Amino acid sequence: GIVMEERSNTVALATHEAGHAVIGRILGLRCGRMTIVAEANENLGHSVMTDPRFAWERGDGPKRKAAEAFAIGLYAGAEAERTLLNADPELDHEDRHRATQALAWAGVRGASFVGDEHFDRVEARLRIEARRLVVIHRRMIQQVAELVLERQTLEGYEIDKLVAETHTTRDFHIP
């Protein structure tokens, strides 16, 4: 019972973090390491994806496009769990909160208000895009998840290499 549940939770965590790590890279976001080991102030594992609120500079293109790509990368964690494991992600609220903050920073109407219909439609559109990308890149996400299950932590350059070996940029568009 408990060992199986713990194993499935670890698989869910690895799949969730691999969703962030792979889709973030597919979208061209600056990404770093990922781990399924709880560290310092993190209660679970995590993957590093640069938040545009703290990295965007003049000349980087529109803030909204950067924020939407970041949000899609964040939503990809839960969408990977839903799509690849047929699971209901339990810990999506932190990712949703960060996505909403980035979209508000970029001036997306309604991002500052809970229950805003316009924002709900924006979020739904970005979730659909995250799901679409997860489906397209499912093998890569599964490969990264299996590797992090085996090794506990993957450095950014290791994930970069895996993604570069199997990816072409033609797969991405924001509808």
Short mmCIF file of N, CA and C in Angstrom, two decimals, residues 4-174:
data_model
loop_
_atom_site.label_atom_id
_atom_site.label_comp_id
_atom_site.label_asym_id
_atom_site.label_seq_id
_atom_site.Cartn_x
_atom_site.Cartn_y
_atom_site.Cartn_z
N MET A 4 3.69 1.51 -2.65
CA MET A 4 3.14 1.74 -3.99
C MET A 4 2.66 3.19 -4.13
N GLU A 5 2.00 3.69 -3.11
CA GLU A 5 1.51 5.07 -3.15
C GLU A 5 2.67 6.05 -3.22
N GLU A 6 3.71 5.78 -2.43
CA GLU A 6 4.90 6.63 -2.44
C GLU A 6 5.55 6.61 -3.81
N ARG A 7 5.64 5.42 -4.42
CA ARG A 7 6.22 5.27 -5.76
C ARG A 7 5.39 6.06 -6.78
N SER A 8 4.06 5.94 -6.72
CA SER A 8 3.24 6.66 -7.69
C SER A 8 3.32 8.17 -7.47
N ASN A 9 3.44 8.61 -6.21
CA ASN A 9 3.64 10.04 -5.95
C ASN A 9 4.97 10.53 -6.51
N THR A 10 6.01 9.71 -6.39
CA THR A 10 7.32 10.07 -6.93
C THR A 10 7.28 10.12 -8.45
N VAL A 11 6.59 9.18 -9.06
CA VAL A 11 6.44 9.17 -10.53
C VAL A 11 5.66 10.42 -10.95
N ALA A 12 4.60 10.76 -10.21
CA ALA A 12 3.81 11.95 -10.53
C ALA A 12 4.69 13.21 -10.41
N LEU A 13 5.49 13.28 -9.35
CA LEU A 13 6.38 14.43 -9.15
C LEU A 13 7.40 14.52 -10.28
N ALA A 14 8.01 13.40 -10.64
CA ALA A 14 9.01 13.38 -11.72
C ALA A 14 8.37 13.80 -13.04
N THR A 15 7.16 13.33 -13.31
CA THR A 15 6.46 13.67 -14.55
C THR A 15 6.09 15.15 -14.56
N HIS A 16 5.62 15.65 -13.43
CA HIS A 16 5.26 17.07 -13.29
C HIS A 16 6.48 17.97 -13.57
N GLU A 17 7.58 17.68 -12.89
CA GLU A 17 8.79 18.50 -13.05
C GLU A 17 9.38 18.36 -14.45
N ALA A 18 9.30 17.15 -15.03
CA ALA A 18 9.78 16.94 -16.40
C ALA A 18 8.93 17.74 -17.39
N GLY A 19 7.62 17.86 -17.10
CA GLY A 19 6.75 18.69 -17.95
C GLY A 19 7.24 20.13 -17.98
N HIS A 20 7.55 20.68 -16.80
CA HIS A 20 8.11 22.04 -16.74
C HIS A 20 9.43 22.12 -17.52
N ALA A 21 10.34 21.19 -17.21
CA ALA A 21 11.70 21.24 -17.74
C ALA A 21 11.73 21.12 -19.26
N VAL A 22 10.93 20.21 -19.81
CA VAL A 22 10.94 20.00 -21.26
C VAL A 22 10.21 21.12 -21.98
N ILE A 23 8.98 21.41 -21.56
CA ILE A 23 8.19 22.41 -22.27
C ILE A 23 8.80 23.81 -22.11
N GLY A 24 9.35 24.11 -20.94
CA GLY A 24 10.06 25.38 -20.78
C GLY A 24 11.16 25.55 -21.81
N ARG A 25 11.91 24.49 -22.04
CA ARG A 25 12.99 24.53 -23.03
C ARG A 25 12.44 24.63 -24.45
N ILE A 26 11.37 23.89 -24.73
CA ILE A 26 10.75 23.93 -26.06
C ILE A 26 10.32 25.37 -26.38
N LEU A 27 9.87 26.09 -25.37
CA LEU A 27 9.41 27.47 -25.55
C LEU A 27 10.55 28.47 -25.58
N GLY A 28 11.78 28.00 -25.38
CA GLY A 28 12.93 28.89 -25.42
C GLY A 28 13.19 29.64 -24.13
N LEU A 29 12.57 29.18 -23.02
CA LEU A 29 12.82 29.83 -21.73
C LEU A 29 14.17 29.38 -21.20
N ARG A 30 14.80 30.24 -20.41
CA ARG A 30 16.05 29.84 -19.76
C ARG A 30 15.70 28.93 -18.59
N CYS A 31 16.23 27.73 -18.63
CA CYS A 31 15.90 26.72 -17.63
C CYS A 31 17.18 26.15 -17.04
N GLY A 32 17.07 25.68 -15.81
CA GLY A 32 18.22 25.10 -15.13
C GLY A 32 17.95 23.67 -14.74
N ARG A 33 18.44 23.32 -13.57
CA ARG A 33 18.37 21.94 -13.08
C ARG A 33 16.97 21.56 -12.63
N MET A 34 16.76 20.27 -12.44
CA MET A 34 15.51 19.79 -11.86
C MET A 34 15.83 18.66 -10.89
N THR A 35 14.99 18.54 -9.87
CA THR A 35 15.21 17.50 -8.86
C THR A 35 13.87 17.02 -8.32
N ILE A 36 13.87 15.79 -7.84
CA ILE A 36 12.68 15.29 -7.16
C ILE A 36 12.96 15.16 -5.66
N VAL A 37 14.07 15.77 -5.24
CA VAL A 37 14.46 15.77 -3.83
C VAL A 37 14.04 17.10 -3.21
N ALA A 38 13.40 17.06 -2.04
CA ALA A 38 13.03 18.29 -1.34
C ALA A 38 14.31 18.96 -0.87
N GLU A 39 14.43 20.25 -1.14
CA GLU A 39 15.62 21.01 -0.74
C GLU A 39 15.21 22.23 0.07
N ALA A 40 16.05 22.67 0.95
CA ALA A 40 15.89 23.88 1.76
C ALA A 40 14.42 24.29 1.95
N ASN A 41 13.98 25.33 1.24
CA ASN A 41 12.62 25.84 1.46
C ASN A 41 11.60 25.26 0.48
N GLU A 42 11.99 24.25 -0.29
CA GLU A 42 11.06 23.60 -1.22
C GLU A 42 10.46 22.39 -0.52
N ASN A 43 9.15 22.24 -0.57
CA ASN A 43 8.55 21.08 0.11
C ASN A 43 8.60 19.82 -0.74
N LEU A 44 8.76 19.96 -2.05
CA LEU A 44 8.89 18.81 -2.94
C LEU A 44 10.07 19.08 -3.86
N GLY A 45 10.13 18.37 -4.96
CA GLY A 45 11.16 18.65 -5.95
C GLY A 45 10.82 19.93 -6.69
N HIS A 46 11.65 20.29 -7.62
CA HIS A 46 11.37 21.48 -8.43
C HIS A 46 12.23 21.47 -9.69
N SER A 47 11.84 22.28 -10.64
CA SER A 47 12.68 22.53 -11.80
C SER A 47 12.83 24.04 -11.92
N VAL A 48 13.96 24.46 -12.41
CA VAL A 48 14.26 25.89 -12.50
C VAL A 48 13.88 26.40 -13.88
N MET A 49 13.02 27.41 -13.90
CA MET A 49 12.59 28.07 -15.12
C MET A 49 12.60 29.57 -14.82
N THR A 50 13.31 30.34 -15.60
CA THR A 50 13.46 31.77 -15.31
C THR A 50 12.14 32.53 -15.46
N ASP A 51 11.76 33.21 -14.40
CA ASP A 51 10.54 34.02 -14.37
C ASP A 51 10.82 35.33 -15.11
N PRO A 52 10.04 35.64 -16.15
CA PRO A 52 10.30 36.86 -16.93
C PRO A 52 10.18 38.15 -16.11
N ARG A 53 9.44 38.11 -15.00
CA ARG A 53 9.31 39.32 -14.17
C ARG A 53 10.66 39.77 -13.64
N PHE A 54 11.58 38.82 -13.49
CA PHE A 54 12.88 39.15 -12.90
C PHE A 54 14.01 39.10 -13.92
N ALA A 55 13.71 38.71 -15.16
CA ALA A 55 14.78 38.55 -16.15
C ALA A 55 14.56 39.35 -17.43
N TRP A 56 13.32 39.78 -17.67
CA TRP A 56 13.00 40.47 -18.92
C TRP A 56 13.75 41.79 -19.00
N GLU A 57 14.29 42.08 -20.19
CA GLU A 57 14.97 43.35 -20.42
C GLU A 57 14.47 43.93 -21.74
N ARG A 58 14.65 45.24 -21.89
CA ARG A 58 14.32 45.88 -23.17
C ARG A 58 15.01 45.13 -24.29
N GLY A 59 14.29 44.89 -25.37
CA GLY A 59 14.87 44.17 -26.49
C GLY A 59 14.56 42.67 -26.47
N ASP A 60 13.93 42.20 -25.39
CA ASP A 60 13.58 40.78 -25.28
C ASP A 60 12.25 40.46 -25.95
N GLY A 61 11.64 41.44 -26.57
CA GLY A 61 10.33 41.21 -27.18
C GLY A 61 9.22 41.57 -26.22
N PRO A 62 7.98 41.38 -26.65
CA PRO A 62 6.83 41.78 -25.82
C PRO A 62 6.78 41.04 -24.48
N LYS A 63 6.47 41.79 -23.42
CA LYS A 63 6.33 41.20 -22.09
C LYS A 63 5.26 40.12 -22.08
N ARG A 64 4.15 40.40 -22.77
CA ARG A 64 3.03 39.45 -22.75
C ARG A 64 3.45 38.10 -23.33
N LYS A 65 4.19 38.11 -24.43
CA LYS A 65 4.63 36.85 -25.04
C LYS A 65 5.53 36.08 -24.07
N ALA A 66 6.43 36.79 -23.39
CA ALA A 66 7.32 36.15 -22.41
C ALA A 66 6.51 35.57 -21.25
N ALA A 67 5.53 36.34 -20.76
CA ALA A 67 4.70 35.88 -19.64
C ALA A 67 3.84 34.68 -20.04
N GLU A 68 3.31 34.71 -21.26
CA GLU A 68 2.48 33.58 -21.72
C GLU A 68 3.32 32.32 -21.87
N ALA A 69 4.53 32.44 -22.41
CA ALA A 69 5.42 31.27 -22.53
C ALA A 69 5.74 30.70 -21.15
N PHE A 70 6.02 31.59 -20.19
CA PHE A 70 6.31 31.17 -18.82
C PHE A 70 5.10 30.45 -18.21
N ALA A 71 3.92 31.02 -18.41
CA ALA A 71 2.69 30.41 -17.88
C ALA A 71 2.47 29.03 -18.50
N ILE A 72 2.67 28.91 -19.80
CA ILE A 72 2.52 27.61 -20.47
C ILE A 72 3.51 26.60 -19.87
N GLY A 73 4.75 27.04 -19.65
CA GLY A 73 5.75 26.17 -19.03
C GLY A 73 5.33 25.73 -17.64
N LEU A 74 4.72 26.64 -16.88
CA LEU A 74 4.24 26.28 -15.54
C LEU A 74 3.05 25.33 -15.62
N TYR A 75 2.09 25.62 -16.50
CA TYR A 75 0.92 24.76 -16.64
C TYR A 75 1.30 23.37 -17.15
N ALA A 76 2.42 23.26 -17.86
CA ALA A 76 2.84 21.99 -18.44
C ALA A 76 3.10 20.92 -17.38
N GLY A 77 3.44 21.31 -16.16
CA GLY A 77 3.66 20.32 -15.10
C GLY A 77 2.39 19.54 -14.80
N ALA A 78 1.31 20.26 -14.51
CA ALA A 78 0.03 19.61 -14.22
C ALA A 78 -0.51 18.91 -15.46
N GLU A 79 -0.34 19.52 -16.62
CA GLU A 79 -0.85 18.91 -17.86
C GLU A 79 -0.11 17.61 -18.16
N ALA A 80 1.17 17.52 -17.81
CA ALA A 80 1.92 16.27 -18.00
C ALA A 80 1.35 15.18 -17.11
N GLU A 81 1.03 15.53 -15.86
CA GLU A 81 0.42 14.54 -14.95
C GLU A 81 -0.93 14.07 -15.50
N ARG A 82 -1.76 15.03 -15.93
CA ARG A 82 -3.09 14.70 -16.44
C ARG A 82 -3.01 13.83 -17.69
N THR A 83 -2.18 14.25 -18.62
CA THR A 83 -2.12 13.62 -19.93
C THR A 83 -1.35 12.29 -19.92
N LEU A 84 -0.21 12.25 -19.25
CA LEU A 84 0.65 11.08 -19.32
C LEU A 84 0.32 10.04 -18.25
N LEU A 85 -0.20 10.47 -17.11
CA LEU A 85 -0.48 9.55 -16.01
C LEU A 85 -1.97 9.40 -15.73
N ASN A 86 -2.78 10.17 -16.46
CA ASN A 86 -4.22 10.18 -16.21
C ASN A 86 -4.51 10.46 -14.73
N ALA A 87 -3.74 11.39 -14.18
CA ALA A 87 -3.84 11.72 -12.75
C ALA A 87 -4.40 13.12 -12.58
N ASP A 88 -4.94 13.38 -11.42
CA ASP A 88 -5.42 14.71 -11.08
C ASP A 88 -4.35 15.36 -10.22
N PRO A 89 -3.61 16.33 -10.77
CA PRO A 89 -2.51 16.93 -10.00
C PRO A 89 -3.01 17.62 -8.74
N GLU A 90 -2.36 17.31 -7.63
CA GLU A 90 -2.77 17.88 -6.35
C GLU A 90 -2.11 19.23 -6.08
N LEU A 91 -0.91 19.42 -6.61
CA LEU A 91 -0.13 20.59 -6.23
C LEU A 91 0.10 21.54 -7.40
N ASP A 92 -0.97 22.05 -7.95
CA ASP A 92 -0.90 22.94 -9.09
C ASP A 92 -1.02 24.40 -8.66
N HIS A 93 -1.48 24.65 -7.41
CA HIS A 93 -1.81 26.02 -7.01
C HIS A 93 -0.59 26.95 -7.02
N GLU A 94 0.57 26.49 -6.64
CA GLU A 94 1.77 27.35 -6.65
C GLU A 94 2.15 27.73 -8.09
N ASP A 95 2.08 26.77 -9.01
CA ASP A 95 2.37 27.06 -10.42
C ASP A 95 1.34 28.05 -10.98
N ARG A 96 0.07 27.83 -10.66
CA ARG A 96 -0.98 28.73 -11.14
C ARG A 96 -0.77 30.14 -10.60
N HIS A 97 -0.40 30.24 -9.32
CA HIS A 97 -0.16 31.54 -8.70
C HIS A 97 0.98 32.28 -9.41
N ARG A 98 2.08 31.58 -9.65
CA ARG A 98 3.23 32.20 -10.34
C ARG A 98 2.86 32.61 -11.76
N ALA A 99 2.08 31.76 -12.45
CA ALA A 99 1.65 32.09 -13.82
C ALA A 99 0.78 33.34 -13.81
N THR A 100 -0.16 33.39 -12.88
CA THR A 100 -1.06 34.55 -12.78
C THR A 100 -0.28 35.82 -12.48
N GLN A 101 0.70 35.74 -11.58
CA GLN A 101 1.53 36.91 -11.26
C GLN A 101 2.29 37.40 -12.50
N ALA A 102 2.85 36.48 -13.26
CA ALA A 102 3.60 36.86 -14.47
C ALA A 102 2.66 37.47 -15.50
N LEU A 103 1.47 36.92 -15.66
CA LEU A 103 0.51 37.46 -16.63
C LEU A 103 0.02 38.84 -16.19
N ALA A 104 -0.18 39.04 -14.88
CA ALA A 104 -0.57 40.37 -14.37
C ALA A 104 0.54 41.38 -14.64
N TRP A 105 1.81 40.97 -14.41
CA TRP A 105 2.97 41.83 -14.68
C TRP A 105 3.00 42.27 -16.14
N ALA A 106 2.58 41.37 -17.03
CA ALA A 106 2.60 41.67 -18.46
C ALA A 106 1.37 42.45 -18.91
N GLY A 107 0.46 42.73 -17.96
CA GLY A 107 -0.71 43.56 -18.29
C GLY A 107 -1.89 42.80 -18.83
N VAL A 108 -1.96 41.48 -18.59
CA VAL A 108 -3.12 40.72 -19.05
C VAL A 108 -4.33 41.14 -18.22
N ARG A 109 -5.35 41.60 -18.91
CA ARG A 109 -6.55 42.12 -18.25
C ARG A 109 -7.19 41.05 -17.37
N GLY A 110 -7.50 41.41 -16.14
CA GLY A 110 -8.21 40.53 -15.24
C GLY A 110 -7.34 39.59 -14.42
N ALA A 111 -6.03 39.58 -14.69
CA ALA A 111 -5.14 38.65 -13.97
C ALA A 111 -5.08 38.96 -12.48
N SER A 112 -5.40 40.20 -12.11
CA SER A 112 -5.33 40.59 -10.71
C SER A 112 -6.60 40.24 -9.92
N PHE A 113 -7.63 39.79 -10.62
CA PHE A 113 -8.92 39.53 -9.96
C PHE A 113 -9.29 38.07 -10.07
N VAL A 114 -9.69 37.47 -8.96
CA VAL A 114 -10.15 36.08 -8.97
C VAL A 114 -11.51 36.02 -9.66
N GLY A 115 -11.65 35.07 -10.57
CA GLY A 115 -12.94 34.87 -11.22
C GLY A 115 -13.22 35.80 -12.39
N ASP A 116 -12.23 36.51 -12.89
CA ASP A 116 -12.43 37.38 -14.04
C ASP A 116 -12.62 36.52 -15.30
N GLU A 117 -13.72 36.73 -16.01
CA GLU A 117 -14.04 35.89 -17.18
C GLU A 117 -12.99 36.01 -18.27
N HIS A 118 -12.52 37.22 -18.55
CA HIS A 118 -11.50 37.41 -19.59
C HIS A 118 -10.24 36.62 -19.22
N PHE A 119 -9.79 36.76 -17.98
CA PHE A 119 -8.58 36.06 -17.56
C PHE A 119 -8.79 34.54 -17.58
N ASP A 120 -9.96 34.09 -17.18
CA ASP A 120 -10.25 32.65 -17.21
C ASP A 120 -10.11 32.09 -18.63
N ARG A 121 -10.54 32.88 -19.63
CA ARG A 121 -10.40 32.44 -21.03
C ARG A 121 -8.93 32.42 -21.44
N VAL A 122 -8.16 33.43 -21.01
CA VAL A 122 -6.72 33.46 -21.32
C VAL A 122 -6.05 32.23 -20.70
N GLU A 123 -6.34 31.98 -19.42
CA GLU A 123 -5.74 30.84 -18.74
C GLU A 123 -6.12 29.53 -19.43
N ALA A 124 -7.38 29.38 -19.82
CA ALA A 124 -7.84 28.16 -20.50
C ALA A 124 -7.09 27.97 -21.82
N ARG A 125 -6.91 29.06 -22.57
CA ARG A 125 -6.19 28.98 -23.86
C ARG A 125 -4.74 28.55 -23.64
N LEU A 126 -4.09 29.09 -22.61
CA LEU A 126 -2.70 28.75 -22.33
C LEU A 126 -2.58 27.31 -21.82
N ARG A 127 -3.55 26.85 -21.04
CA ARG A 127 -3.56 25.45 -20.58
C ARG A 127 -3.72 24.49 -21.75
N ILE A 128 -4.58 24.85 -22.69
CA ILE A 128 -4.78 24.01 -23.88
C ILE A 128 -3.46 23.92 -24.66
N GLU A 129 -2.78 25.04 -24.78
CA GLU A 129 -1.48 25.03 -25.48
C GLU A 129 -0.47 24.18 -24.71
N ALA A 130 -0.46 24.28 -23.39
CA ALA A 130 0.45 23.44 -22.58
C ALA A 130 0.14 21.96 -22.82
N ARG A 131 -1.14 21.62 -22.81
CA ARG A 131 -1.54 20.22 -23.04
C ARG A 131 -1.12 19.75 -24.43
N ARG A 132 -1.31 20.60 -25.43
CA ARG A 132 -0.94 20.26 -26.82
C ARG A 132 0.56 19.97 -26.90
N LEU A 133 1.36 20.82 -26.27
CA LEU A 133 2.81 20.63 -26.30
C LEU A 133 3.22 19.38 -25.53
N VAL A 134 2.55 19.10 -24.42
CA VAL A 134 2.84 17.88 -23.65
C VAL A 134 2.57 16.65 -24.52
N VAL A 135 1.46 16.66 -25.24
CA VAL A 135 1.13 15.52 -26.11
C VAL A 135 2.19 15.35 -27.19
N ILE A 136 2.57 16.44 -27.83
CA ILE A 136 3.59 16.38 -28.89
C ILE A 136 4.92 15.87 -28.34
N HIS A 137 5.28 16.30 -27.15
CA HIS A 137 6.61 15.99 -26.59
C HIS A 137 6.56 14.95 -25.48
N ARG A 138 5.51 14.14 -25.47
CA ARG A 138 5.32 13.16 -24.39
C ARG A 138 6.50 12.22 -24.22
N ARG A 139 7.09 11.72 -25.31
CA ARG A 139 8.21 10.78 -25.18
C ARG A 139 9.40 11.43 -24.49
N MET A 140 9.67 12.68 -24.85
CA MET A 140 10.78 13.40 -24.25
C MET A 140 10.52 13.63 -22.75
N ILE A 141 9.29 14.00 -22.41
CA ILE A 141 8.93 14.22 -21.00
C ILE A 141 9.09 12.91 -20.22
N GLN A 142 8.62 11.81 -20.80
CA GLN A 142 8.74 10.51 -20.13
C GLN A 142 10.21 10.13 -19.95
N GLN A 143 11.02 10.41 -20.96
CA GLN A 143 12.45 10.10 -20.90
C GLN A 143 13.13 10.89 -19.77
N VAL A 144 12.83 12.18 -19.68
CA VAL A 144 13.41 13.03 -18.62
C VAL A 144 12.90 12.57 -17.25
N ALA A 145 11.61 12.24 -17.16
CA ALA A 145 11.03 11.76 -15.89
C ALA A 145 11.72 10.47 -15.45
N GLU A 146 11.92 9.53 -16.37
CA GLU A 146 12.58 8.27 -16.02
C GLU A 146 14.01 8.50 -15.55
N LEU A 147 14.70 9.41 -16.23
CA LEU A 147 16.08 9.71 -15.85
C LEU A 147 16.17 10.37 -14.47
N VAL A 148 15.25 11.30 -14.18
CA VAL A 148 15.29 11.95 -12.86
C VAL A 148 14.86 10.98 -11.76
N LEU A 149 13.99 10.02 -12.08
CA LEU A 149 13.63 8.99 -11.09
C LEU A 149 14.85 8.16 -10.74
N GLU A 150 15.67 7.89 -11.75
CA GLU A 150 16.87 7.09 -11.56
C GLU A 150 17.96 7.86 -10.82
N ARG A 151 18.14 9.15 -11.17
CA ARG A 151 19.27 9.92 -10.65
C ARG A 151 18.90 10.96 -9.59
N GLN A 152 17.60 11.21 -9.35
CA GLN A 152 17.10 12.18 -8.36
C GLN A 152 17.24 13.64 -8.79
N THR A 153 18.36 14.00 -9.39
CA THR A 153 18.61 15.38 -9.82
C THR A 153 19.26 15.35 -11.20
N LEU A 154 18.83 16.27 -12.07
CA LEU A 154 19.47 16.44 -13.38
C LEU A 154 19.93 17.88 -13.49
N GLU A 155 21.13 18.07 -13.95
CA GLU A 155 21.64 19.42 -14.17
C GLU A 155 21.03 19.98 -15.46
N GLY A 156 20.97 21.30 -15.54
CA GLY A 156 20.38 21.97 -16.69
C GLY A 156 20.98 21.52 -18.01
N TYR A 157 22.31 21.41 -18.09
CA TYR A 157 22.95 21.05 -19.35
C TYR A 157 22.57 19.63 -19.80
N GLU A 158 22.29 18.74 -18.84
CA GLU A 158 21.89 17.37 -19.19
C GLU A 158 20.51 17.37 -19.85
N ILE A 159 19.60 18.17 -19.30
CA ILE A 159 18.25 18.26 -19.87
C ILE A 159 18.33 18.99 -21.21
N ASP A 160 19.14 20.05 -21.28
CA ASP A 160 19.32 20.79 -22.54
C ASP A 160 19.74 19.83 -23.65
N LYS A 161 20.68 18.96 -23.34
CA LYS A 161 21.22 18.02 -24.32
C LYS A 161 20.13 17.05 -24.79
N LEU A 162 19.38 16.49 -23.84
CA LEU A 162 18.29 15.57 -24.20
C LEU A 162 17.25 16.24 -25.09
N VAL A 163 16.88 17.46 -24.73
CA VAL A 163 15.86 18.18 -25.50
C VAL A 163 16.40 18.54 -26.88
N ALA A 164 17.63 19.00 -26.96
CA ALA A 164 18.23 19.39 -28.24
C ALA A 164 18.35 18.20 -29.19
N GLU A 165 18.59 17.02 -28.65
CA GLU A 165 18.76 15.83 -29.49
C GLU A 165 17.47 15.41 -30.17
N THR A 166 16.33 15.75 -29.60
CA THR A 166 15.07 15.23 -30.13
C THR A 166 14.06 16.31 -30.52
N HIS A 167 14.48 17.56 -30.59
CA HIS A 167 13.52 18.64 -30.79
C HIS A 167 13.82 19.52 -31.99
N THR A 168 12.75 19.96 -32.65
CA THR A 168 12.85 21.03 -33.65
C THR A 168 11.84 22.10 -33.26
N THR A 169 12.14 23.35 -33.52
CA THR A 169 11.31 24.45 -33.05
C THR A 169 9.97 24.59 -33.79
N ARG A 170 9.78 23.91 -34.90
CA ARG A 170 8.54 24.07 -35.68
C ARG A 170 7.28 23.66 -34.92
N ASP A 171 7.43 22.98 -33.77
CA ASP A 171 6.26 22.49 -33.05
C ASP A 171 5.50 23.54 -32.25
N PHE A 172 6.04 24.73 -32.08
CA PHE A 172 5.44 25.66 -31.15
C PHE A 172 4.76 26.85 -31.81
N HIS A 173 3.59 27.17 -31.32
CA HIS A 173 2.93 28.44 -31.66
C HIS A 173 1.97 28.77 -30.53
N ILE A 174 1.82 30.05 -30.26
CA ILE A 174 0.79 30.46 -29.29
C ILE A 174 -0.42 30.85 -30.11
#
